């Protein structure tokens, strides 16, 4: 049925259509705007409107030079399968080449695959080069490597963190040297977004076999940069891969990443000319805007700040307690006090950066009377005390104190339990605490954010780790809606479904959201053509240095 | 052997002046030490009277005064969540004194007996005990305290334990050196010859004569302990939020030093003042209690 094929293909390729329009306005329409530190960011102009300045006119790209980047911590690993950190992409996208890419506005774009076709609901075929791609270890690519990469994710022995997002992939067939077909178990509207992320990064099979578990420390892909050295806790040095698939790229000779945990030190290094690129903290936004010696770039993020709830745990298995927690919050105080007014008040888990953002949903207003009534109705007229897991830090510590004070007003008394990030992840997964202060960086497709966090089997839904968990009514209906939304190709239909899903998540407090974040980048004056991708992860093959 | 009553009545030295008079004399001789003493007393009173002195609840946020610089209403300014910094500093004094006193108490109670036993018995006992002390001393004290708190989990009690344990070696060594010198003195020989037990000799004859340097060291140790607590708090492993401690307040203020410098200045100045006061008082006491430095 050609007609069906075409419409579905268009639908798929047009996932980012709305996003493209929005993104275009983001990239070009709002230049120079965005005085957003007013604190009244919940209304009117989005507080994190893009401020990508055109102060430095584009010029002919120059090649050469080493870009000095300061980031706050090491990657958790550089094997796209086993690494799990949201910041890992800042290295992974330079080292690996994806089957397809998510462009700056989350539209699917070419990667190794030059074309793709949705043959039917459960079949997607990619047209790929037969040869001409080389890995950093000098070995040659073939279409079989795509199948090998996906199969490796799906092999339980790999323990791939991307396996969940590829769960609907039945098998990958290499039809011939230029065609790779994905057979799906169910319609997967987010397939392209998934393949534009970790799951679609193609690995050198020779290196995978040779290095085994050490692949995560010595990754070998076919991306624009190859990793030369990784001094844990100190630096990563990458150099230009001369045989990169895209001719003329990258412009840079190398990228030196320095690990600088303190954001104030990062900013000081940028201002003193010792660093070319940093991810700014909100507290430094004002200073960066005023400093003519640096470039400042701000654009909406898919990320949000929140407390992650385990709704299988007492007392959060009671919807009334969760609702009381959300009604007791003064989100404006959180935005102004902790995030310096940078960002917007969250109305749910999908931000303005994505086409599925529900603009009709308003952030929940503080209502202490209602919150108290809910706590009383839940059977705790004298209040209740429970533990609150956090990883102590520059933002988390004062934020946890503010939350504690806000919840205490309605009888929700929390004991702040600060532990290390690694400990927190383990303890929380092991059902030791009912909730955890941790943000989420968002994903290129709403399904990836919604399913993993709010479906009862989602990879980040800690209730799914609780063997004795019995789903509450709201979770049953939410699961059904989430499953339905991921099986619809038409974006308008998906948007309507996600609008409803977001409303239910917020109203029944499956999550408690504070703010939608902004991506904030500071650049030295010599950096040109920095591209701000919607997911905020660094992709630097297009950047170049002037001087 | 009978002692002649006439000899017994001969005073060995002039009668000591009354205690207040001695204090006055000491204050005149060591004015810096006297000022330090009064600063410590004033801060100790502030710690006791925190609920009366603090103008606001140290835990209560004021969302209309977020990160406000010093004003009449908030002389030290407010923090990220609108809490009054002056009130938090005043309440923080409690933790500083508590940690200082308890951890030095732990160190004295454990370190002194170790030094006493090691120095008195010498030989194998001395070797074993002092090698253990050497082992503890081999670690930088802050690193050791960090490790102890990391194992025991950060809390007020554990911080006091950690700081106390890391201070044991200095008291053990000091006591041992005193004992080694004292146990050779004639009055100890006399006590031994009268058949006094080891315990009695240690507690009744040696310890009273070894107290002066221990008092000085304990005073200096208070400053060190307060600084250690502040350091642990600054590193995020001290007394846990939202309890106001000077190190904790500094920890939260430091990243904002450019944007809100008052968040670092107030706790920094408080730590500086109290630690300096203890050090100056310790110096003054050392001079006052050292017979070689006494005039007349």
mmCIF file of N, CA and C in Angstrom, chain A residues 323-443:
data_model
loop_
_atom_site.group_PDB
_atom_site.id
_atom_site.type_symbol
_atom_site.label_atom_id
_atom_site.label_comp_id
_atom_site.label_asym_id
_atom_site.label_seq_id
_atom_site.Cartn_x
_atom_site.Cartn_y
_atom_site.Cartn_z
ATOM 1 N N UNK A 323 -0.219 14.297 46.147
ATOM 2 C CA UNK A 323 -0.863 15.548 45.747
ATOM 3 C C UNK A 323 -0.591 16.646 46.767
ATOM 4 N N UNK A 324 -0.612 16.278 48.051
ATOM 5 C CA UNK A 324 -0.315 17.269 49.100
ATOM 6 C C UNK A 324 1.096 17.825 48.903
ATOM 7 N N UNK A 325 2.022 16.930 48.542
ATOM 8 C CA UNK A 325 3.401 17.381 48.329
ATOM 9 C C UNK A 325 3.477 18.395 47.191
ATOM 10 N N UNK A 326 2.723 18.162 46.165
ATOM 11 C CA UNK A 326 2.807 19.065 45.015
ATOM 12 C C UNK A 326 2.069 20.385 45.288
ATOM 13 N N UNK A 327 0.938 20.321 46.018
ATOM 14 C CA UNK A 327 0.207 21.556 46.327
ATOM 15 C C UNK A 327 0.936 22.403 47.374
ATOM 16 N N UNK A 328 1.800 21.783 48.156
ATOM 17 C CA UNK A 328 2.490 22.527 49.224
ATOM 18 C C UNK A 328 3.672 23.330 48.689
ATOM 19 N N UNK A 329 3.986 23.163 47.411
ATOM 20 C CA UNK A 329 5.198 23.796 46.896
ATOM 21 C C UNK A 329 4.978 25.224 46.416
ATOM 22 N N UNK A 330 5.947 26.066 46.734
ATOM 23 C CA UNK A 330 6.011 27.408 46.164
ATOM 24 C C UNK A 330 7.085 27.350 45.076
ATOM 25 N N UNK A 331 6.660 27.053 43.866
ATOM 26 C CA UNK A 331 7.619 26.822 42.778
ATOM 27 C C UNK A 331 8.361 28.099 42.377
ATOM 28 N N UNK A 332 7.687 29.220 42.507
ATOM 29 C CA UNK A 332 8.343 30.479 42.153
ATOM 30 C C UNK A 332 9.546 30.726 43.059
ATOM 31 N N UNK A 333 9.388 30.397 44.351
ATOM 32 C CA UNK A 333 10.513 30.570 45.296
ATOM 33 C C UNK A 333 11.668 29.650 44.903
ATOM 34 N N UNK A 334 11.329 28.435 44.456
ATOM 35 C CA UNK A 334 12.382 27.499 44.023
ATOM 36 C C UNK A 334 13.109 28.062 42.803
ATOM 37 N N UNK A 335 12.328 28.535 41.834
ATOM 38 C CA UNK A 335 12.917 29.085 40.604
ATOM 39 C C UNK A 335 13.816 30.286 40.931
ATOM 40 N N UNK A 336 13.310 31.189 41.746
ATOM 41 C CA UNK A 336 14.065 32.409 42.048
ATOM 42 C C UNK A 336 15.231 32.151 42.994
ATOM 43 N N UNK A 337 14.972 31.367 44.034
ATOM 44 C CA UNK A 337 15.988 31.177 45.067
ATOM 45 C C UNK A 337 17.091 30.237 44.644
ATOM 46 N N UNK A 338 16.730 29.122 44.060
ATOM 47 C CA UNK A 338 17.736 28.093 43.749
ATOM 48 C C UNK A 338 18.282 28.259 42.335
ATOM 49 N N UNK A 339 17.400 28.607 41.399
ATOM 50 C CA UNK A 339 17.832 28.651 39.992
ATOM 51 C C UNK A 339 17.965 30.079 39.466
ATOM 52 N N UNK A 340 17.990 31.045 40.356
ATOM 53 C CA UNK A 340 18.240 32.438 39.984
ATOM 54 C C UNK A 340 17.279 32.930 38.899
ATOM 55 N N UNK A 341 16.087 32.394 38.892
ATOM 56 C CA UNK A 341 15.085 32.842 37.927
ATOM 57 C C UNK A 341 15.328 32.341 36.514
ATOM 58 N N UNK A 342 16.309 31.481 36.324
ATOM 59 C CA UNK A 342 16.620 30.989 34.973
ATOM 60 C C UNK A 342 15.822 29.710 34.711
ATOM 61 N N UNK A 343 14.954 29.768 33.718
ATOM 62 C CA UNK A 343 14.077 28.633 33.422
ATOM 63 C C UNK A 343 12.632 29.084 33.568
ATOM 64 N N UNK A 344 11.731 28.145 33.573
ATOM 65 C CA UNK A 344 10.314 28.479 33.764
ATOM 66 C C UNK A 344 9.720 27.517 34.782
ATOM 67 N N UNK A 345 8.569 27.879 35.309
ATOM 68 C CA UNK A 345 7.890 26.982 36.233
ATOM 69 C C UNK A 345 7.428 25.756 35.458
ATOM 70 N N UNK A 346 7.642 24.590 36.019
ATOM 71 C CA UNK A 346 7.302 23.356 35.301
ATOM 72 C C UNK A 346 5.804 23.087 35.385
ATOM 73 N N UNK A 347 5.241 22.726 34.257
ATOM 74 C CA UNK A 347 3.830 22.302 34.272
ATOM 75 C C UNK A 347 3.720 20.804 34.019
ATOM 76 N N UNK A 348 4.863 20.122 33.948
ATOM 77 C CA UNK A 348 4.857 18.687 33.677
ATOM 78 C C UNK A 348 6.225 18.262 33.187
ATOM 79 N N UNK A 349 6.335 17.029 32.713
ATOM 80 C CA UNK A 349 7.648 16.511 32.335
ATOM 81 C C UNK A 349 8.116 16.868 30.922
ATOM 82 N N UNK A 350 7.248 17.456 30.115
ATOM 83 C CA UNK A 350 7.656 17.822 28.755
ATOM 84 C C UNK A 350 7.814 19.337 28.693
ATOM 85 N N UNK A 351 8.976 19.768 28.206
ATOM 86 C CA UNK A 351 9.265 21.204 28.221
ATOM 87 C C UNK A 351 8.943 21.851 26.870
ATOM 88 N N UNK A 352 9.069 23.151 26.854
ATOM 89 C CA UNK A 352 8.817 23.902 25.615
ATOM 90 C C UNK A 352 9.747 23.510 24.484
ATOM 91 N N UNK A 353 10.824 22.848 24.805
ATOM 92 C CA UNK A 353 11.775 22.462 23.760
ATOM 93 C C UNK A 353 11.191 21.406 22.829
ATOM 94 N N UNK A 354 10.164 20.701 23.273
ATOM 95 C CA UNK A 354 9.609 19.600 22.474
ATOM 96 C C UNK A 354 8.222 19.930 21.929
ATOM 97 N N UNK A 355 7.898 19.340 20.801
ATOM 98 C CA UNK A 355 6.592 19.579 20.162
ATOM 99 C C UNK A 355 5.440 19.086 21.020
ATOM 100 N N UNK A 356 5.704 18.185 21.916
ATOM 101 C CA UNK A 356 4.615 17.607 22.721
ATOM 102 C C UNK A 356 4.313 18.428 23.977
ATOM 103 N N UNK A 357 4.946 19.580 24.117
ATOM 104 C CA UNK A 357 4.702 20.439 25.288
ATOM 105 C C UNK A 357 3.226 20.805 25.351
ATOM 106 N N UNK A 358 2.628 20.678 26.522
ATOM 107 C CA UNK A 358 1.212 20.993 26.697
ATOM 108 C C UNK A 358 1.073 22.418 27.232
ATOM 109 N N UNK A 359 0.836 23.347 26.324
ATOM 110 C CA UNK A 359 0.805 24.757 26.738
ATOM 111 C C UNK A 359 -0.465 25.097 27.521
ATOM 112 N N UNK A 360 -1.450 24.218 27.469
ATOM 113 C CA UNK A 360 -2.688 24.495 28.214
ATOM 114 C C UNK A 360 -2.587 24.089 29.687
ATOM 115 N N UNK A 361 -1.575 23.330 29.985
ATOM 116 C CA UNK A 361 -1.421 22.857 31.357
ATOM 117 C C UNK A 361 -0.663 23.917 32.161
ATOM 118 N N UNK A 362 -1.271 24.353 33.245
ATOM 119 C CA UNK A 362 -0.632 25.398 34.053
ATOM 120 C C UNK A 362 0.141 24.751 35.215
ATOM 121 N N UNK A 363 1.250 25.384 35.605
ATOM 122 C CA UNK A 363 1.966 24.845 36.771
ATOM 123 C C UNK A 363 1.039 24.848 37.990
ATOM 124 N N UNK A 364 1.125 23.827 38.804
ATOM 125 C CA UNK A 364 0.245 23.740 39.978
ATOM 126 C C UNK A 364 0.560 24.881 40.948
ATOM 127 N N UNK A 365 -0.498 25.578 41.350
ATOM 128 C CA UNK A 365 -0.338 26.711 42.260
ATOM 129 C C UNK A 365 -0.278 26.222 43.703
ATOM 130 N N UNK A 366 0.500 26.924 44.504
ATOM 131 C CA UNK A 366 0.598 26.618 45.929
ATOM 132 C C UNK A 366 -0.790 26.743 46.571
ATOM 133 N N UNK A 367 -1.206 25.719 47.298
ATOM 134 C CA UNK A 367 -2.511 25.740 47.977
ATOM 135 C C UNK A 367 -2.351 24.952 49.290
ATOM 136 N N UNK A 368 -1.938 25.672 50.320
ATOM 137 C CA UNK A 368 -1.600 25.016 51.582
ATOM 138 C C UNK A 368 -2.826 24.401 52.253
ATOM 139 N N UNK A 369 -3.969 25.075 52.090
ATOM 140 C CA UNK A 369 -5.198 24.571 52.726
ATOM 141 C C UNK A 369 -5.556 23.200 52.137
ATOM 142 N N UNK A 370 -5.516 23.160 50.831
ATOM 143 C CA UNK A 370 -5.835 21.912 50.140
ATOM 144 C C UNK A 370 -4.824 20.811 50.511
ATOM 145 N N UNK A 371 -3.569 21.204 50.575
ATOM 146 C CA UNK A 371 -2.525 20.235 50.902
ATOM 147 C C UNK A 371 -2.743 19.661 52.301
ATOM 148 N N UNK A 372 -3.071 20.531 53.253
ATOM 149 C CA UNK A 372 -3.308 20.065 54.631
ATOM 150 C C UNK A 372 -4.500 19.113 54.672
ATOM 151 N N UNK A 373 -5.541 19.477 53.937
ATOM 152 C CA UNK A 373 -6.740 18.621 53.899
ATOM 153 C C UNK A 373 -6.387 17.237 53.352
ATOM 154 N N UNK A 374 -5.557 17.221 52.342
ATOM 155 C CA UNK A 374 -5.173 15.937 51.743
ATOM 156 C C UNK A 374 -4.366 15.083 52.723
ATOM 157 N N UNK A 375 -3.473 15.733 53.475
ATOM 158 C CA UNK A 375 -2.675 14.996 54.457
ATOM 159 C C UNK A 375 -3.595 14.423 55.543
ATOM 160 N N UNK A 376 -4.544 15.234 55.986
ATOM 161 C CA UNK A 376 -5.495 14.779 57.002
ATOM 162 C C UNK A 376 -6.348 13.633 56.450
ATOM 163 N N UNK A 377 -6.829 13.814 55.221
ATOM 164 C CA UNK A 377 -7.668 12.784 54.605
ATOM 165 C C UNK A 377 -6.914 11.460 54.438
ATOM 166 N N UNK A 378 -5.601 11.582 54.273
ATOM 167 C CA UNK A 378 -4.791 10.366 54.110
ATOM 168 C C UNK A 378 -4.575 9.654 55.449
ATOM 169 N N UNK A 379 -5.071 10.259 56.515
ATOM 170 C CA UNK A 379 -4.979 9.605 57.825
ATOM 171 C C UNK A 379 -3.860 10.125 58.708
ATOM 172 N N UNK A 380 -3.351 11.301 58.391
ATOM 173 C CA UNK A 380 -2.252 11.846 59.193
ATOM 174 C C UNK A 380 -2.587 13.259 59.670
ATOM 175 N N UNK A 381 -3.609 13.385 60.520
ATOM 176 C CA UNK A 381 -3.990 14.737 60.979
ATOM 177 C C UNK A 381 -2.867 15.439 61.743
ATOM 178 N N UNK A 382 -1.971 14.644 62.337
ATOM 179 C CA UNK A 382 -0.853 15.250 63.077
ATOM 180 C C UNK A 382 0.435 15.251 62.257
ATOM 181 N N UNK A 383 0.307 15.025 60.989
ATOM 182 C CA UNK A 383 1.489 15.031 60.133
ATOM 183 C C UNK A 383 2.149 13.659 60.046
ATOM 184 N N UNK A 384 3.130 13.576 59.172
ATOM 185 C CA UNK A 384 3.828 12.311 58.938
ATOM 186 C C UNK A 384 5.291 12.625 58.662
ATOM 187 N N UNK A 385 6.160 11.713 59.044
ATOM 188 C CA UNK A 385 7.605 11.920 58.828
ATOM 189 C C UNK A 385 8.145 10.787 57.960
ATOM 190 N N UNK A 386 8.913 11.146 56.958
ATOM 191 C CA UNK A 386 9.546 10.119 56.123
ATOM 192 C C UNK A 386 10.856 10.653 55.544
ATOM 193 N N UNK A 387 11.652 9.729 54.982
ATOM 194 C CA UNK A 387 13.006 10.085 54.539
ATOM 195 C C UNK A 387 13.016 10.648 53.120
ATOM 196 N N UNK A 388 13.977 11.522 52.893
ATOM 197 C CA UNK A 388 14.105 12.227 51.618
ATOM 198 C C UNK A 388 15.561 12.088 51.169
ATOM 199 N N UNK A 389 15.773 11.278 50.144
ATOM 200 C CA UNK A 389 17.130 10.973 49.672
ATOM 201 C C UNK A 389 17.632 12.075 48.740
ATOM 202 N N UNK A 390 18.848 12.554 49.017
ATOM 203 C CA UNK A 390 19.441 13.544 48.105
ATOM 204 C C UNK A 390 20.928 13.231 47.916
ATOM 205 N N UNK A 391 21.499 13.773 46.844
ATOM 206 C CA UNK A 391 22.954 13.816 46.735
ATOM 207 C C UNK A 391 23.317 15.273 46.993
ATOM 208 N N UNK A 392 24.112 15.491 48.041
ATOM 209 C CA UNK A 392 24.427 16.855 48.442
ATOM 210 C C UNK A 392 25.168 17.571 47.320
ATOM 211 N N UNK A 393 24.894 18.841 47.166
ATOM 212 C CA UNK A 393 25.572 19.614 46.132
ATOM 213 C C UNK A 393 25.180 21.067 46.192
ATOM 214 N N UNK A 394 25.819 21.798 45.298
ATOM 215 C CA UNK A 394 25.653 23.254 45.247
ATOM 216 C C UNK A 394 24.177 23.664 45.182
ATOM 217 N N UNK A 395 23.400 22.960 44.379
ATOM 218 C CA UNK A 395 21.979 23.295 44.259
ATOM 219 C C UNK A 395 21.122 22.398 45.135
ATOM 220 N N UNK A 396 21.476 21.124 45.181
ATOM 221 C CA UNK A 396 20.616 20.153 45.868
ATOM 222 C C UNK A 396 20.458 20.431 47.354
ATOM 223 N N UNK A 397 21.537 20.852 48.009
ATOM 224 C CA UNK A 397 21.459 21.031 49.455
ATOM 225 C C UNK A 397 20.489 22.158 49.822
ATOM 226 N N UNK A 398 20.683 23.376 49.299
ATOM 227 C CA UNK A 398 19.692 24.411 49.647
ATOM 228 C C UNK A 398 18.291 24.078 49.134
ATOM 229 N N UNK A 399 18.217 23.416 47.969
ATOM 230 C CA UNK A 399 16.892 23.055 47.448
ATOM 231 C C UNK A 399 16.192 22.087 48.398
ATOM 232 N N UNK A 400 16.938 21.102 48.890
ATOM 233 C CA UNK A 400 16.314 20.134 49.795
ATOM 234 C C UNK A 400 15.854 20.815 51.078
ATOM 235 N N UNK A 401 16.600 21.805 51.525
ATOM 236 C CA UNK A 401 16.204 22.535 52.732
ATOM 237 C C UNK A 401 14.940 23.358 52.482
ATOM 238 N N UNK A 402 14.878 23.944 51.277
ATOM 239 C CA UNK A 402 13.683 24.722 50.952
ATOM 240 C C UNK A 402 12.461 23.810 50.858
ATOM 241 N N UNK A 403 12.638 22.655 50.228
ATOM 242 C CA UNK A 403 11.521 21.718 50.090
ATOM 243 C C UNK A 403 11.062 21.229 51.462
ATOM 244 N N UNK A 404 12.030 20.921 52.304
ATOM 245 C CA UNK A 404 11.703 20.448 53.659
ATOM 246 C C UNK A 404 10.849 21.493 54.378
ATOM 247 N N UNK A 405 11.269 22.750 54.279
ATOM 248 C CA UNK A 405 10.527 23.822 54.959
ATOM 249 C C UNK A 405 9.127 23.980 54.358
ATOM 250 N N UNK A 406 9.032 23.850 53.033
ATOM 251 C CA UNK A 406 7.720 24.032 52.385
ATOM 252 C C UNK A 406 6.766 22.897 52.746
ATOM 253 N N UNK A 407 7.267 21.690 52.754
ATOM 254 C CA UNK A 407 6.400 20.544 53.068
ATOM 255 C C UNK A 407 6.013 20.523 54.542
ATOM 256 N N UNK A 408 6.947 20.997 55.380
ATOM 257 C CA UNK A 408 6.662 20.979 56.826
ATOM 258 C C UNK A 408 5.417 21.821 57.152
ATOM 259 N N UNK A 409 5.134 22.804 56.304
ATOM 260 C CA UNK A 409 3.983 23.687 56.567
ATOM 261 C C UNK A 409 2.658 22.936 56.548
ATOM 262 N N UNK A 410 2.630 21.784 55.893
ATOM 263 C CA UNK A 410 1.361 21.043 55.799
ATOM 264 C C UNK A 410 1.458 19.683 56.504
ATOM 265 N N UNK A 411 2.466 19.557 57.350
ATOM 266 C CA UNK A 411 2.574 18.314 58.136
ATOM 267 C C UNK A 411 3.357 17.215 57.455
ATOM 268 N N UNK A 412 3.994 17.525 56.354
ATOM 269 C CA UNK A 412 4.840 16.523 55.689
ATOM 270 C C UNK A 412 6.280 16.804 56.118
ATOM 271 N N UNK A 413 6.737 16.039 57.099
ATOM 272 C CA UNK A 413 8.067 16.284 57.657
ATOM 273 C C UNK A 413 9.052 15.289 57.067
ATOM 274 N N UNK A 414 10.055 15.810 56.393
ATOM 275 C CA UNK A 414 11.009 14.898 55.759
ATOM 276 C C UNK A 414 12.379 14.997 56.420
ATOM 277 N N UNK A 415 13.024 13.845 56.551
ATOM 278 C CA UNK A 415 14.415 13.807 57.020
ATOM 279 C C UNK A 415 15.308 13.779 55.797
ATOM 280 N N UNK A 416 16.135 14.791 55.656
ATOM 281 C CA UNK A 416 17.025 14.832 54.500
ATOM 282 C C UNK A 416 18.149 13.810 54.712
ATOM 283 N N UNK A 417 18.326 12.921 53.735
ATOM 284 C CA UNK A 417 19.394 11.902 53.826
ATOM 285 C C UNK A 417 20.366 12.138 52.671
ATOM 286 N N UNK A 418 21.489 12.825 52.946
ATOM 287 C CA UNK A 418 22.420 13.085 51.852
ATOM 288 C C UNK A 418 23.435 11.953 51.709
ATOM 289 N N UNK A 419 23.593 11.440 50.510
ATOM 290 C CA UNK A 419 24.596 10.394 50.246
ATOM 291 C C UNK A 419 25.289 10.699 48.918
ATOM 292 N N UNK A 420 26.286 9.893 48.582
ATOM 293 C CA UNK A 420 26.964 10.097 47.294
ATOM 294 C C UNK A 420 26.031 9.673 46.160
ATOM 295 N N UNK A 421 26.355 10.143 44.959
ATOM 296 C CA UNK A 421 25.491 9.853 43.809
ATOM 297 C C UNK A 421 25.376 8.345 43.568
ATOM 298 N N UNK A 422 26.496 7.654 43.656
ATOM 299 C CA UNK A 422 26.488 6.207 43.410
ATOM 300 C C UNK A 422 25.642 5.501 44.461
ATOM 301 N N UNK A 423 25.847 5.892 45.717
ATOM 302 C CA UNK A 423 25.090 5.275 46.809
ATOM 303 C C UNK A 423 23.596 5.541 46.643
ATOM 304 N N UNK A 424 23.288 6.768 46.255
ATOM 305 C CA UNK A 424 21.880 7.160 46.120
ATOM 306 C C UNK A 424 21.189 6.302 45.060
ATOM 307 N N UNK A 425 21.872 6.117 43.936
ATOM 308 C CA UNK A 425 21.282 5.336 42.844
ATOM 309 C C UNK A 425 20.984 3.907 43.316
ATOM 310 N N UNK A 426 21.938 3.332 44.017
ATOM 311 C CA UNK A 426 21.767 1.961 44.500
ATOM 312 C C UNK A 426 20.670 1.887 45.563
ATOM 313 N N UNK A 427 20.734 2.771 46.542
ATOM 314 C CA UNK A 427 19.767 2.745 47.641
ATOM 315 C C UNK A 427 18.344 2.964 47.132
ATOM 316 N N UNK A 428 18.233 3.860 46.169
ATOM 317 C CA UNK A 428 16.896 4.184 45.675
ATOM 318 C C UNK A 428 16.325 3.024 44.856
ATOM 319 N N UNK A 429 17.174 2.424 44.068
ATOM 320 C CA UNK A 429 16.733 1.267 43.285
ATOM 321 C C UNK A 429 16.338 0.117 44.219
ATOM 322 N N UNK A 430 17.083 0.018 45.334
ATOM 323 C CA UNK A 430 16.835 -1.073 46.277
ATOM 324 C C UNK A 430 15.673 -0.779 47.235
ATOM 325 N N UNK A 431 14.884 0.198 46.925
ATOM 326 C CA UNK A 431 13.628 0.475 47.655
ATOM 327 C C UNK A 431 13.857 0.961 49.088
ATOM 328 N N UNK A 432 15.021 1.571 49.342
ATOM 329 C CA UNK A 432 15.288 2.013 50.708
ATOM 330 C C UNK A 432 14.656 3.361 51.014
ATOM 331 N N UNK A 433 14.328 4.117 49.991
ATOM 332 C CA UNK A 433 13.751 5.447 50.218
ATOM 333 C C UNK A 433 12.570 5.670 49.277
ATOM 334 N N UNK A 434 11.575 6.437 49.739
ATOM 335 C CA UNK A 434 10.401 6.643 48.892
ATOM 336 C C UNK A 434 10.578 7.682 47.799
ATOM 337 N N UNK A 435 11.507 8.595 47.989
ATOM 338 C CA UNK A 435 11.716 9.562 46.898
ATOM 339 C C UNK A 435 13.104 10.161 46.943
ATOM 340 N N UNK A 436 13.478 10.754 45.811
ATOM 341 C CA UNK A 436 14.879 11.102 45.571
ATOM 342 C C UNK A 436 14.925 12.404 44.777
ATOM 343 N N UNK A 437 15.785 13.293 45.231
ATOM 344 C CA UNK A 437 15.925 14.581 44.539
ATOM 345 C C UNK A 437 16.900 14.419 43.380
ATOM 346 N N UNK A 438 16.364 14.381 42.177
ATOM 347 C CA UNK A 438 17.236 14.237 41.004
ATOM 348 C C UNK A 438 16.521 14.803 39.790
ATOM 349 N N UNK A 439 17.244 15.512 38.973
ATOM 350 C CA UNK A 439 16.629 16.076 37.773
ATOM 351 C C UNK A 439 16.565 15.034 36.669
ATOM 352 N N UNK A 440 15.998 15.429 35.545
ATOM 353 C CA UNK A 440 16.009 14.542 34.378
ATOM 354 C C UNK A 440 16.338 15.401 33.167
ATOM 355 N N UNK A 441 17.256 14.906 32.329
ATOM 356 C CA UNK A 441 17.735 15.762 31.243
ATOM 357 C C UNK A 441 16.808 15.769 30.032
ATOM 358 N N UNK A 442 15.784 14.927 30.057
ATOM 359 C CA UNK A 442 14.847 14.929 28.932
ATOM 360 C C UNK A 442 15.404 14.170 27.735
ATOM 361 N N UNK A 443 14.536 13.893 26.801
ATOM 362 C CA UNK A 443 14.936 13.118 25.629
ATOM 363 C C UNK A 443 14.362 13.770 24.363
#
